[in-house]
Short mmCIF file of C-alpha atoms in Angstrom, two decimals:
data_model
loop_
_atom_site.label_atom_id
_atom_site.label_comp_id
_atom_site.label_asym_id
_atom_site.label_seq_id
_atom_site.Cartn_x
_atom_site.Cartn_y
_atom_site.Cartn_z
CA MET A 10 0.27 5.38 45.31
CA ALA A 11 -1.95 2.90 43.68
CA LYS A 12 -3.46 5.40 41.32
CA THR A 13 0.07 6.65 40.32
CA ILE A 14 1.24 3.20 39.55
CA ASN A 15 -1.88 2.33 37.58
CA THR A 16 -1.30 5.64 35.51
CA VAL A 17 2.25 4.85 34.85
CA THR A 18 1.35 1.22 33.86
CA LEU A 19 -1.30 2.57 31.52
CA LEU A 20 0.98 4.83 30.04
CA GLY A 21 3.75 2.21 29.40
CA LEU A 22 1.29 -0.23 27.91
CA PHE A 23 0.11 2.57 25.27
CA ILE A 24 3.75 3.47 24.51
CA CYS A 25 4.40 -0.30 23.85
CA CYS A 26 1.29 -0.75 21.44
CA ALA A 27 2.24 2.40 19.51
CA LEU A 28 5.78 1.22 19.02
CA VAL A 29 4.65 -2.30 17.89
CA THR A 30 2.06 -0.82 15.51
CA SER A 31 4.61 1.52 14.11
CA VAL A 32 7.27 -1.34 13.63
CA TYR A 33 4.97 -4.11 12.58
CA GLY A 34 2.12 -2.16 10.72
CA GLY A 35 1.84 -2.32 7.12
CA ASN A 36 2.09 0.35 4.64
CA ASP A 37 -1.65 0.58 3.16
CA TYR A 38 -2.68 3.05 0.69
CA LEU A 39 -5.86 4.36 -0.93
CA TRP A 40 -5.89 7.13 -3.45
CA GLY A 41 -9.29 8.24 -4.67
CA GLU A 42 -12.54 6.80 -3.44
CA ILE A 43 -14.21 3.48 -4.44
CA GLY A 44 -17.92 4.18 -5.33
CA PRO A 45 -20.66 1.68 -5.48
CA ASN A 46 -20.92 1.88 -9.41
CA ASP A 47 -17.08 1.43 -10.14
CA TYR A 48 -15.55 -1.66 -11.90
CA HIS A 49 -13.02 -3.59 -10.72
CA LEU A 50 -10.11 -2.92 -13.22
CA ALA A 51 -7.27 -4.81 -11.89
CA LYS A 52 -5.79 -6.91 -9.17
CA ASP A 53 -2.25 -7.60 -9.29
CA THR A 54 0.31 -8.69 -6.67
CA VAL A 55 3.74 -6.85 -6.92
CA SER A 56 6.70 -8.62 -5.28
CA LYS A 57 10.32 -8.63 -5.29
CA ALA A 58 12.83 -10.60 -3.18
CA PHE A 59 14.77 -9.20 -0.43
CA PHE A 60 18.52 -8.91 -1.07
CA VAL A 61 20.78 -8.48 2.22
CA GLY A 62 21.75 -4.90 2.56
CA LEU A 63 20.06 -3.48 -0.56
CA VAL A 64 16.84 -1.38 -0.90
CA GLN A 65 14.51 -2.95 -3.53
CA THR A 66 12.45 -0.90 -5.85
CA LYS A 67 9.85 -2.15 -8.44
CA LYS A 68 7.72 -0.08 -10.91
CA TYR A 69 4.13 -0.96 -11.38
CA VAL A 70 2.33 0.31 -14.76
CA PHE A 71 -1.30 0.05 -15.19
CA LYS A 72 -2.21 0.70 -18.95
CA GLN A 73 -5.65 -0.24 -20.43
CA LYS A 74 -5.69 -1.78 -23.74
CA ASN A 75 -8.25 0.22 -25.85
CA ASP A 76 -7.55 3.86 -25.24
CA LEU A 77 -11.10 4.86 -26.90
CA ASN A 78 -13.21 2.71 -24.57
CA ALA A 79 -10.94 3.24 -21.55
CA LEU A 80 -12.52 3.64 -18.52
CA THR A 81 -11.24 6.64 -15.72
CA ILE A 82 -9.77 5.50 -12.63
CA THR A 83 -11.41 6.42 -9.56
CA ALA A 84 -9.47 4.58 -6.92
CA ILE A 85 -6.30 2.74 -6.21
CA LYS A 86 -5.77 0.64 -3.31
CA VAL A 87 -2.49 -0.73 -2.33
CA THR A 88 -2.43 -3.57 0.61
CA ASP A 89 0.78 -4.13 1.99
CA LYS A 90 1.12 -8.02 2.51
CA LYS A 91 4.05 -8.05 4.68
CA LYS A 92 3.60 -8.30 8.47
CA SER A 93 6.91 -6.25 9.19
CA ASN A 94 9.22 -4.07 7.04
CA GLY A 95 6.64 -3.33 4.46
CA ALA A 96 7.60 -1.31 1.24
CA THR A 97 6.24 2.15 0.64
CA ALA A 98 4.41 3.05 -2.56
CA VAL A 99 4.43 6.26 -4.27
CA LEU A 100 2.01 7.11 -7.23
CA THR A 101 4.25 8.97 -9.66
CA SER A 102 1.83 9.51 -12.69
CA GLY A 103 -1.83 8.91 -13.54
CA GLY A 104 -4.19 7.79 -10.87
CA PRO A 105 -7.71 8.89 -9.93
CA GLY A 106 -9.19 11.01 -12.95
CA SER A 107 -6.87 9.39 -15.54
CA LYS A 108 -6.78 6.34 -17.74
CA GLY A 109 -3.59 4.75 -16.36
CA ALA A 110 -1.30 4.83 -13.38
CA THR A 111 2.46 4.24 -12.24
CA ILE A 112 3.38 3.38 -8.76
CA VAL A 113 6.92 2.79 -7.48
CA PHE A 114 7.49 0.56 -4.50
CA THR A 115 10.57 0.95 -2.34
CA SER A 116 11.56 -1.67 0.41
CA GLU A 117 13.33 -1.10 3.51
CA ARG A 118 17.15 -1.95 3.31
CA GLY A 119 17.39 -5.78 3.49
CA SER A 120 13.53 -6.40 2.77
CA GLY A 121 11.49 -7.31 -0.17
CA ILE A 122 8.19 -6.19 -1.78
CA LYS A 123 5.04 -7.84 -1.43
CA ASP A 124 1.92 -5.73 -1.92
CA LEU A 125 -1.45 -6.04 -3.42
CA VAL A 126 -2.76 -3.34 -5.98
CA GLU A 127 -6.52 -3.01 -6.72
CA ILE A 128 -7.75 -0.30 -9.38
CA TRP A 129 -11.08 0.69 -9.76
CA GLY A 130 -12.93 2.79 -12.43
CA ARG A 131 -15.94 3.83 -14.37
#
């Protein structure tokens, strides 16, 4: 009997932990691979305030100034700074292997956007 209770208790705790992680976990992304010889090209915060009942979107565009000497992107890392209801990020153009990138962020309904974008290249 005690063995059954312990198994049920452990299973219940596991399910609770999984639910808490899915509800409160951030939406972090990594496109590409950060190498030891890569340069940190950009570090920007993308944010947009919440508005009750609406889904917020924001476009982030990374362009290098000098196309002739532009470095090739090797990795893009997006870190969600919200503890709950974080935004999703979609790499819509460019990214690793190219000279620029466009990322579109979409919040959950009634939530805002607060993400850190870091870009590496060589």
